[in-house]
mmCIF file of C-alpha atoms in Angstrom:
data_model
loop_
_atom_site.group_PDB
_atom_site.id
_atom_site.type_symbol
_atom_site.label_atom_id
_atom_site.label_comp_id
_atom_site.label_asym_id
_atom_site.label_seq_id
_atom_site.Cartn_x
_atom_site.Cartn_y
_atom_site.Cartn_z
ATOM 1 C CA MET A 38 17.178 -12.790 -12.084
ATOM 2 C CA PRO A 39 16.308 -13.642 -8.394
ATOM 3 C CA SER A 40 15.690 -10.815 -6.035
ATOM 4 C CA ILE A 41 18.069 -10.350 -3.074
ATOM 5 C CA PHE A 42 15.015 -9.501 -0.877
ATOM 6 C CA ARG A 43 13.046 -12.351 0.666
ATOM 7 C CA SER A 44 9.403 -12.435 -0.003
ATOM 8 C CA VAL A 45 7.655 -12.169 3.315
ATOM 9 C CA PRO A 46 3.887 -11.801 4.215
ATOM 10 C CA LYS A 47 2.726 -8.417 5.007
ATOM 11 C CA TRP A 48 2.541 -8.034 8.673
ATOM 12 C CA GLN A 49 -0.944 -6.699 8.640
ATOM 13 C CA ASP A 50 -2.013 -10.083 7.082
ATOM 14 C CA LEU A 51 -0.349 -12.255 9.886
ATOM 15 C CA ARG A 52 -2.942 -13.723 11.960
ATOM 16 C CA PHE A 53 -0.690 -13.719 15.082
ATOM 17 C CA TYR A 54 -0.064 -10.002 14.594
ATOM 18 C CA GLN A 55 -3.714 -9.456 14.443
ATOM 19 C CA LYS A 56 -4.383 -11.257 17.648
ATOM 20 C CA ALA A 57 -1.335 -9.496 19.142
ATOM 21 C CA GLU A 58 -2.856 -6.047 18.244
ATOM 22 C CA VAL A 59 -6.098 -7.123 19.977
ATOM 23 C CA LEU A 60 -4.208 -8.242 22.840
ATOM 24 C CA TYR A 61 -2.556 -4.984 23.175
ATOM 25 C CA HIS A 62 -5.713 -3.005 23.237
ATOM 26 C CA LEU A 63 -7.500 -5.655 25.571
ATOM 27 C CA THR A 64 -4.421 -5.331 27.956
ATOM 28 C CA TYR A 65 -4.574 -1.543 28.050
ATOM 29 C CA VAL A 66 -8.484 -1.492 28.813
ATOM 30 C CA PHE A 67 -7.857 -4.295 31.257
ATOM 31 C CA CYS A 68 -5.356 -2.322 33.165
ATOM 32 C CA GLU A 69 -7.507 0.927 33.007
ATOM 33 C CA ARG A 70 -10.482 -0.966 34.471
ATOM 34 C CA PHE A 71 -8.963 -3.421 36.952
ATOM 35 C CA LEU A 72 -5.637 -2.302 38.225
ATOM 36 C CA PRO A 73 -4.655 0.879 40.169
ATOM 37 C CA SER A 74 -3.786 3.879 38.020
ATOM 38 C CA ARG A 75 -1.070 4.717 40.407
ATOM 39 C CA GLY A 76 1.544 2.969 42.627
ATOM 40 C CA ASP A 77 1.314 -0.327 40.711
ATOM 41 C CA ARG A 78 4.087 -1.137 38.257
ATOM 42 C CA THR A 79 2.105 -4.069 36.891
ATOM 43 C CA VAL A 80 0.261 -1.854 34.727
ATOM 44 C CA ASP A 81 3.361 -0.353 32.863
ATOM 45 C CA GLN A 82 4.581 -3.834 32.652
ATOM 46 C CA MET A 83 1.612 -5.374 31.178
ATOM 47 C CA VAL A 84 0.964 -2.587 28.623
ATOM 48 C CA GLN A 85 4.596 -2.384 27.465
ATOM 49 C CA ALA A 86 4.847 -6.131 27.150
ATOM 50 C CA ALA A 87 1.633 -6.190 25.009
ATOM 51 C CA ARG A 88 3.056 -3.263 22.872
ATOM 52 C CA SER A 89 6.391 -4.788 22.690
ATOM 53 C CA GLY A 90 4.873 -8.059 21.330
ATOM 54 C CA LYS A 91 2.871 -6.182 18.843
ATOM 55 C CA GLN A 92 5.705 -3.842 17.700
ATOM 56 C CA ASN A 93 8.361 -6.615 17.426
ATOM 57 C CA ILE A 94 6.101 -8.518 14.928
ATOM 58 C CA VAL A 95 5.950 -5.416 12.756
ATOM 59 C CA GLU A 96 9.611 -4.776 12.948
ATOM 60 C CA GLY A 97 10.691 -8.529 12.559
ATOM 61 C CA SER A 98 8.392 -8.697 9.415
ATOM 62 C CA GLU A 99 9.937 -5.652 7.809
ATOM 63 C CA ASP A 100 13.522 -6.753 8.481
ATOM 64 C CA GLY A 101 12.955 -10.183 7.386
ATOM 65 C CA LYS A 102 12.961 -8.859 3.819
ATOM 66 C CA THR A 103 16.775 -8.534 4.085
ATOM 67 C CA SER A 104 17.720 -10.531 7.203
ATOM 68 C CA THR A 105 16.176 -13.726 8.316
ATOM 69 C CA ALA A 106 18.357 -13.650 11.422
ATOM 70 C CA MET A 107 16.894 -10.300 12.342
ATOM 71 C CA GLU A 108 13.318 -11.369 11.828
ATOM 72 C CA VAL A 109 13.948 -14.498 14.026
ATOM 73 C CA ASN A 110 15.589 -12.393 16.863
ATOM 74 C CA LEU A 111 12.785 -9.796 16.793
ATOM 75 C CA LEU A 112 10.050 -12.425 16.695
ATOM 76 C CA ASN A 113 11.615 -14.165 19.592
ATOM 77 C CA VAL A 114 11.600 -10.809 21.522
ATOM 78 C CA ALA A 115 7.912 -10.514 20.596
ATOM 79 C CA ARG A 116 7.403 -14.114 21.988
ATOM 80 C CA SER A 117 9.249 -13.259 25.226
ATOM 81 C CA SER A 118 7.061 -10.153 25.566
ATOM 82 C CA ILE A 119 4.020 -12.019 25.188
ATOM 83 C CA GLY A 120 5.134 -14.712 27.608
ATOM 84 C CA GLU A 121 5.739 -12.036 30.211
ATOM 85 C CA LEU A 122 2.187 -10.857 29.590
ATOM 86 C CA ARG A 123 0.801 -14.210 30.017
ATOM 87 C CA GLN A 124 2.410 -14.732 33.466
ATOM 88 C CA ASP A 125 0.978 -11.269 34.480
ATOM 89 C CA PHE A 126 -2.497 -12.443 33.541
ATOM 90 C CA GLU A 127 -1.957 -15.692 35.376
ATOM 91 C CA ASP A 128 -0.714 -13.936 38.508
ATOM 92 C CA PHE A 129 -3.786 -11.655 38.397
ATOM 93 C CA ILE A 130 -6.036 -14.460 38.321
ATOM 94 C CA LYS A 131 -4.260 -16.422 41.077
ATOM 95 C CA SER A 132 -3.593 -13.470 43.366
ATOM 96 C CA ARG A 133 -7.297 -12.480 43.290
ATOM 97 C CA HIS A 134 -8.492 -16.484 43.685
ATOM 98 C CA LEU A 135 -10.432 -16.201 40.300
ATOM 99 C CA PRO A 136 -11.269 -19.338 38.363
ATOM 100 C CA LEU A 137 -8.584 -20.170 35.717
ATOM 101 C CA TRP A 138 -10.762 -21.542 32.801
ATOM 102 C CA THR A 139 -9.713 -25.148 31.867
ATOM 103 C CA PRO A 140 -11.285 -27.609 29.605
ATOM 104 C CA ILE A 141 -13.480 -28.870 32.471
ATOM 105 C CA ASP A 142 -15.165 -25.309 32.638
ATOM 106 C CA LYS A 143 -18.186 -24.977 30.493
ATOM 107 C CA ARG A 144 -16.866 -21.364 29.617
ATOM 108 C CA PHE A 145 -13.455 -22.712 28.235
ATOM 109 C CA GLN A 146 -14.634 -24.250 24.966
ATOM 110 C CA PRO A 147 -16.884 -21.308 23.687
ATOM 111 C CA MET A 148 -13.936 -18.827 24.602
ATOM 112 C CA GLN A 149 -11.505 -21.111 22.613
ATOM 113 C CA ASP A 150 -13.762 -21.296 19.691
ATOM 114 C CA TYR A 151 -14.580 -17.530 19.537
ATOM 115 C CA THR A 152 -10.777 -16.588 19.988
ATOM 116 C CA LYS A 153 -9.584 -19.032 17.358
ATOM 117 C CA LYS A 154 -12.088 -17.866 14.536
ATOM 118 C CA HIS A 155 -11.825 -14.137 15.403
ATOM 119 C CA ASN A 156 -8.756 -12.120 14.934
ATOM 120 C CA HIS A 157 -9.563 -8.381 14.466
ATOM 121 C CA LEU A 158 -10.026 -5.639 17.021
ATOM 122 C CA SER A 159 -13.591 -5.010 15.985
ATOM 123 C CA ASP A 160 -14.429 -8.496 17.210
ATOM 124 C CA TYR A 161 -13.523 -7.922 20.638
ATOM 125 C CA GLU A 162 -13.929 -4.181 21.300
ATOM 126 C CA PRO A 163 -17.442 -4.292 22.079
ATOM 127 C CA TYR A 164 -16.967 -6.526 24.928
ATOM 128 C CA PHE A 165 -14.117 -4.547 26.713
ATOM 129 C CA GLN A 166 -16.580 -2.570 28.775
ATOM 130 C CA GLN A 167 -18.691 -5.556 29.477
ATOM 131 C CA TRP A 168 -16.504 -8.436 30.485
ATOM 132 C CA SER A 169 -15.594 -8.822 34.147
ATOM 133 C CA ALA A 170 -12.013 -8.983 35.277
ATOM 134 C CA GLU A 171 -12.199 -12.797 35.408
ATOM 135 C CA GLU A 172 -13.555 -13.027 31.896
ATOM 136 C CA MET A 173 -10.985 -10.583 30.413
ATOM 137 C CA ALA A 174 -8.126 -12.197 32.173
ATOM 138 C CA ASN A 175 -8.972 -15.425 30.855
ATOM 139 C CA VAL A 176 -9.609 -14.257 27.291
ATOM 140 C CA GLY A 177 -6.135 -12.353 27.501
ATOM 141 C CA LEU A 178 -4.368 -15.384 28.632
ATOM 142 C CA THR A 179 -5.999 -17.476 25.824
ATOM 143 C CA LEU A 180 -4.822 -14.994 23.441
ATOM 144 C CA CYS A 181 -1.282 -14.978 24.861
ATOM 145 C CA TYR A 182 -1.190 -18.788 24.429
ATOM 146 C CA GLN A 183 -2.555 -18.660 20.772
ATOM 147 C CA VAL A 184 -0.171 -15.896 19.584
ATOM 148 C CA ASP A 185 2.785 -17.770 21.039
ATOM 149 C CA ALA A 186 1.726 -21.001 19.337
ATOM 150 C CA MET A 187 1.308 -19.390 16.056
ATOM 151 C CA MET A 188 4.338 -17.468 15.989
ATOM 152 C CA ASN A 189 6.236 -20.788 17.070
ATOM 153 C CA ARG A 190 4.819 -22.455 13.866
ATOM 154 C CA TYR A 191 5.685 -19.317 11.788
ATOM 155 C CA LEU A 192 9.313 -19.474 13.150
ATOM 156 C CA LYS A 193 9.698 -23.215 12.110
ATOM 157 C CA LYS A 194 8.615 -22.179 8.595
ATOM 158 C CA VAL A 195 11.151 -19.420 8.429
ATOM 159 C CA GLU A 196 13.874 -21.633 9.598
ATOM 160 C CA GLU A 197 12.910 -24.285 6.865
ATOM 161 C CA ILE A 198 13.133 -21.563 4.246
ATOM 162 C CA PHE A 199 16.305 -20.258 5.566
ATOM 163 C CA ILE A 200 17.746 -23.897 5.346
ATOM 164 C CA LYS A 201 16.537 -24.022 1.641
ATOM 165 C CA GLU A 202 17.196 -20.615 0.416
ATOM 166 C CA GLY A 203 19.866 -19.351 2.826
ATOM 167 C CA GLY A 204 20.136 -15.713 3.981
ATOM 168 C CA VAL A 205 20.772 -12.294 2.271
ATOM 169 C CA LYS A 206 24.382 -13.369 1.394
ATOM 170 C CA GLU A 207 23.300 -16.444 -0.234
ATOM 171 C CA ARG A 208 20.595 -14.550 -2.290
ATOM 172 C CA MET A 209 23.024 -11.938 -3.270
ATOM 173 C CA HIS A 210 25.279 -14.647 -4.551
ATOM 174 C CA LYS A 211 22.504 -16.277 -6.597
ATOM 175 C CA ALA A 212 21.584 -12.834 -8.019
ATOM 176 C CA ARG A 213 25.178 -12.129 -9.003
ATOM 177 C CA THR A 214 25.566 -15.676 -10.401
ATOM 178 C CA ALA A 215 22.325 -15.292 -12.233
ATOM 179 C CA TYR A 216 23.331 -12.026 -13.673
ATOM 180 C CA ARG A 217 26.961 -13.503 -14.718
ATOM 181 C CA LYS A 218 25.047 -16.224 -16.542
ATOM 182 C CA GLN A 219 22.639 -14.067 -18.361
ATOM 183 C CA GLN A 220 25.657 -12.005 -19.550
ATOM 184 C CA ASP A 221 27.557 -15.050 -20.513
ATOM 185 C CA GLU A 222 24.688 -16.482 -22.547
ATOM 186 C CA ARG A 223 23.980 -13.031 -24.213
ATOM 187 C CA LEU A 224 27.999 -13.043 -25.102
ATOM 188 C CA ALA A 225 27.654 -16.643 -26.527
ATOM 189 C CA GLN A 226 24.669 -15.549 -28.465
ATOM 190 C CA LEU A 227 26.280 -12.704 -29.943
ATOM 191 C CA GLU A 228 29.506 -14.777 -30.826
ATOM 192 C CA ARG A 229 27.278 -17.275 -32.629
ATOM 193 C CA THR A 230 25.935 -14.621 -35.038
ATOM 194 C CA VAL A 231 29.284 -13.414 -35.846
ATOM 195 C CA PRO A 232 29.847 -15.749 -38.720
ATOM 196 C CA GLN A 233 26.414 -15.215 -40.109
ATOM 197 C CA LEU A 234 26.908 -11.448 -39.956
ATOM 198 C CA GLN A 235 30.293 -11.826 -41.651
ATOM 199 C CA GLN A 236 28.600 -13.740 -44.718
ATOM 200 C CA GLN A 237 25.943 -11.153 -44.842
ATOM 201 C CA LEU A 238 28.650 -8.427 -45.041
ATOM 202 C CA SER A 239 30.559 -10.141 -47.591
ATOM 203 C CA ALA A 240 27.486 -10.787 -49.713
ATOM 204 C CA ALA A 241 26.558 -7.148 -49.279
ATOM 205 C CA THR A 242 30.124 -5.987 -50.263
ATOM 206 C CA ALA A 243 29.959 -8.231 -53.430
ATOM 207 C CA GLU A 244 26.553 -6.995 -54.331
ATOM 208 C CA ALA A 245 27.677 -3.408 -53.887
ATOM 209 C CA LYS A 246 30.569 -3.932 -56.281
ATOM 210 C CA ARG A 247 28.276 -5.388 -58.848
ATOM 211 C CA TRP A 248 26.108 -2.353 -58.541
ATOM 212 C CA GLN A 249 29.135 -0.105 -58.746
ATOM 213 C CA ALA A 250 30.214 -1.680 -61.785
ATOM 214 C CA ALA A 251 26.785 -1.379 -63.364
ATOM 215 C CA TYR A 252 26.700 2.197 -62.441
ATOM 216 C CA GLU A 253 29.864 2.994 -64.043
ATOM 217 C CA ASP A 254 28.970 1.123 -67.243
ATOM 218 C CA LEU A 255 25.744 3.019 -67.431
ATOM 219 C CA LYS A 256 27.520 6.344 -66.585
ATOM 220 C CA GLN A 257 30.145 5.634 -69.344
ATOM 221 C CA ARG A 258 27.282 4.774 -71.859
ATOM 222 C CA ALA A 259 25.309 7.819 -71.078
ATOM 223 C CA LEU A 260 28.455 9.986 -71.132
ATOM 224 C CA ASN A 261 29.232 8.519 -74.716
ATOM 225 C CA ALA A 262 25.812 9.143 -75.911
ATOM 226 C CA TYR A 263 25.898 12.694 -74.643
ATOM 227 C CA ASN A 264 29.196 13.365 -76.536
ATOM 228 C CA ALA A 265 27.867 11.734 -79.714
ATOM 229 C CA GLN A 266 24.827 14.026 -79.490
ATOM 230 C CA GLN A 267 27.041 17.047 -78.964
ATOM 231 C CA GLU A 268 29.106 16.185 -82.168
ATOM 232 C CA GLU A 269 25.991 15.594 -84.028
ATOM 233 C CA ILE A 270 24.744 18.944 -82.970
ATOM 234 C CA LYS A 271 28.007 20.750 -83.975
ATOM 235 C CA ALA A 272 27.956 18.913 -87.364
ATOM 236 C CA LEU A 273 24.362 20.096 -88.137
ATOM 237 C CA LYS A 274 25.271 23.601 -87.147
ATOM 238 C CA ARG A 275 28.236 23.526 -89.669
ATOM 239 C CA ARG A 276 26.114 22.569 -92.452
ATOM 240 C CA LEU A 277 23.538 25.090 -91.757
ATOM 241 C CA GLU A 278 26.277 27.769 -91.734
ATOM 242 C CA GLU A 279 27.573 26.493 -95.025
ATOM 243 C CA GLN A 280 24.175 26.522 -96.583
ATOM 244 C CA ASN A 281 23.617 30.183 -95.386
ATOM 245 C CA GLU A 282 26.878 31.199 -97.133
ATOM 246 C CA GLU A 283 25.799 29.751 -100.368
#
């Protein structure tokens, strides 16, 4: 019987979640190192946007087991948050007149290769205190683009699955239909065995009657033999008594 719960990947295994987690910790350290600790709302905005991106992926994945619509909504919230963070990194680079790494920059391709192949915090954390503001901002910006692109591809797959399989209502209908079909098949199977069981019962009843008749006959013969024996015993006793009297 099909499950009403949709099979979804574990959020821990989603590569865009892993990158979003890296992005959150990178953003936190970036703000701590390169932005004022007080008087700048950008810090709170960037950290909250990074956290919202990561957390909404988690919640969307969990809710996706029962509601595709909720998963899509939460993942789009995550994309919006990552989009805000991307804009903040761009603004930081532009406002400080730092180079925005593009394909013509010799540092661009190595950064792209590294960020595409590495998804875990342990791959990036050793560099958090080593990178300059320029390096950290460009890596953060690149991760934002990659997370967004990966989430967009994932959402298209979710949409395709939804079109093919439907949502929780459709899965509940399928589960009920499958259960009803299973019960109907079982009922039909039982009904098919009724004539056979009736035959077996009739045969058993006839056999029982034959055994009953044989039992009654044997019982009667045993009783007759017993009675005949008793009569013989009585007759022998009378003869013995008669002989004693003589």
